PDB file of C-alpha atoms in Angstrom:
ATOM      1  CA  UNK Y   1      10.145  -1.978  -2.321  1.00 87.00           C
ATOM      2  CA  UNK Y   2       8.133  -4.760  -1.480  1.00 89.00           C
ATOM      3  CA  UNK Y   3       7.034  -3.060   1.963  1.00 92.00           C
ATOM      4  CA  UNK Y   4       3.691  -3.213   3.525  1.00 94.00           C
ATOM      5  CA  UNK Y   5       1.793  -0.128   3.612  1.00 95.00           C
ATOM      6  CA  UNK Y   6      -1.114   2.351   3.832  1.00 94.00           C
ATOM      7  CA  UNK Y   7      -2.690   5.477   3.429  1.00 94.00           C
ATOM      8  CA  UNK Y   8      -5.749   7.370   3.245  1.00 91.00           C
ATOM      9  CA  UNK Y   9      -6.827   8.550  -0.387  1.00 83.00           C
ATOM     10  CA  UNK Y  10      -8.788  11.681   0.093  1.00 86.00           C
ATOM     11  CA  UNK Y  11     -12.833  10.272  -0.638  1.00 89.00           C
ATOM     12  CA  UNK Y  12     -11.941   6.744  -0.608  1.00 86.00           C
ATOM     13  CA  UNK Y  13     -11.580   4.202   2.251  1.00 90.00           C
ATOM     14  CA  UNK Y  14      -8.114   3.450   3.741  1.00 91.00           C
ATOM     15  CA  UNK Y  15      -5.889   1.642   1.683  1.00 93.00           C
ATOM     16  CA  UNK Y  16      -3.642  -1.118   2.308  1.00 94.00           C
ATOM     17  CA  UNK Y  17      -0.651  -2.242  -0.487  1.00 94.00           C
ATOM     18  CA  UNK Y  18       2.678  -3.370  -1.260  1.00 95.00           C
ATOM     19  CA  UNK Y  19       5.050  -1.223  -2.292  1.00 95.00           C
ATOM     20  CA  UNK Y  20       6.185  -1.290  -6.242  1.00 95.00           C
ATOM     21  CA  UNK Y  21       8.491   1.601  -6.606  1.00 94.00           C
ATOM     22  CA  UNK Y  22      10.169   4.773  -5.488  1.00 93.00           C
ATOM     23  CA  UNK Y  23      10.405   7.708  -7.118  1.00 92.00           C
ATOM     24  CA  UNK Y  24      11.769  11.180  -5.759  1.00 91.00           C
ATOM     25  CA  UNK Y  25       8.623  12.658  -5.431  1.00 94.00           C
ATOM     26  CA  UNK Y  26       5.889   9.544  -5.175  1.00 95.00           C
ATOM     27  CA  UNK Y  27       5.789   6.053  -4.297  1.00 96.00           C
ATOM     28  CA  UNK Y  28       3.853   3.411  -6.478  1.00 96.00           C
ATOM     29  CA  UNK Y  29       1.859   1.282  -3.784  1.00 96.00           C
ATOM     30  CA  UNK Y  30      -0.149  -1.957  -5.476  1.00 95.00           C
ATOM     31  CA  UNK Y  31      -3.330  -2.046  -3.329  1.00 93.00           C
ATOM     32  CA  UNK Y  32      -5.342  -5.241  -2.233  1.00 89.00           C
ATOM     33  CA  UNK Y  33      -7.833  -4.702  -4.872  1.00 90.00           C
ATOM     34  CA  UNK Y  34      -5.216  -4.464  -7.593  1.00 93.00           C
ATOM     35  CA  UNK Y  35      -5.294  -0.433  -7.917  1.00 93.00           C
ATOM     36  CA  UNK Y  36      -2.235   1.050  -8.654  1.00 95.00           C
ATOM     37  CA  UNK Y  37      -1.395   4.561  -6.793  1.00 95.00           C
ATOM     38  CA  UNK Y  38       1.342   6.805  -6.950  1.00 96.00           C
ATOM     39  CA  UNK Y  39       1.438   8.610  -3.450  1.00 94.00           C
ATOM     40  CA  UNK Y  40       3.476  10.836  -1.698  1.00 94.00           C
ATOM     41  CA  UNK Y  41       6.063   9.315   0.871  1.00 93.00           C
ATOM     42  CA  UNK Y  42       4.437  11.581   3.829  1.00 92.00           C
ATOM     43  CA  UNK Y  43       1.741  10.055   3.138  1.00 92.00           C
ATOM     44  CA  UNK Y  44       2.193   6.706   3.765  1.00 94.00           C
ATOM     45  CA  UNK Y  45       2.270   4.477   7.172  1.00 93.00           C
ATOM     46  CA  UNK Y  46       4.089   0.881   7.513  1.00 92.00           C
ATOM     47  CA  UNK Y  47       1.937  -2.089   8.033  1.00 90.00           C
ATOM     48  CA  UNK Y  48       1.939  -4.118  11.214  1.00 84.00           C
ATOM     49  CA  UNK Y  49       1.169  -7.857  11.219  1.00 70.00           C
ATOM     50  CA  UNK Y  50      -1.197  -6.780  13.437  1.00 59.00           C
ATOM     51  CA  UNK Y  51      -3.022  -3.954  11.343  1.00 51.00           C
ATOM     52  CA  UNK Y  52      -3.265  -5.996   8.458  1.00 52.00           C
ATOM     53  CA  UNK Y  53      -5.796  -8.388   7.701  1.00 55.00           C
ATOM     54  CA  UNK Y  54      -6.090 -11.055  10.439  1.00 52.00           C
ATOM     55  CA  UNK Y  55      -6.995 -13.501   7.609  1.00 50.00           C
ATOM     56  CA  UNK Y  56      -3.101 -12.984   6.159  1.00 48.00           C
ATOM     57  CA  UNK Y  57      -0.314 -13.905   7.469  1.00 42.00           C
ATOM     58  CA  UNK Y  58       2.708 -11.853   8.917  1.00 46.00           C
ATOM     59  CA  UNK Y  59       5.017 -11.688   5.727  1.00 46.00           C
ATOM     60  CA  UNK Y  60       2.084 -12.997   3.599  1.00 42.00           C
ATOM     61  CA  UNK Y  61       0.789 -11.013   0.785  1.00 43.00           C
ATOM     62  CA  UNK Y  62      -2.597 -12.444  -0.845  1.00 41.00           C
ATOM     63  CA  UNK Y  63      -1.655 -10.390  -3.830  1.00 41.00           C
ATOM     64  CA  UNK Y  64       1.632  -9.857  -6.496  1.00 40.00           C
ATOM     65  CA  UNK Y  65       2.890  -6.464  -8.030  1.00 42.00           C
ATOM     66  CA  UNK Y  66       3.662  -7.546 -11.631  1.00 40.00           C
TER      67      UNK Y  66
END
């Protein structure tokens, strides 16, 4: 929880989020644009500083999960 990450929705662009919650079978990831997904865990990459948006800081999210 609370972990940078991303994935690749089939017919959508890459998507980059926080994580909310973790279920057995799915993980809740809050995405940039405030979307909320529930993804499988193979799915899903950890965020670099460095992949992330250069504008953010490392450790910096420019969004909150409520």
């Amino acid at each position: 929880v609370g972990e940078r990450v991303s994935f690749h929705a089939p017919g959508h662009d890459p998507k980059i989020g926080i994580v909310a919650k973790c279920n057995r079978k799915t993980v809740t990831v809050i995405t940039e644009d405030h979307h909320q997904w529930n993804v499988p865990p193979v799915f899903l990459n950890r965020v670099i500083a460095d992949e992330a948006d250069p504008k953010m800081s490392p450790g910096v999210s420019s969004f909150s999960v409520q």
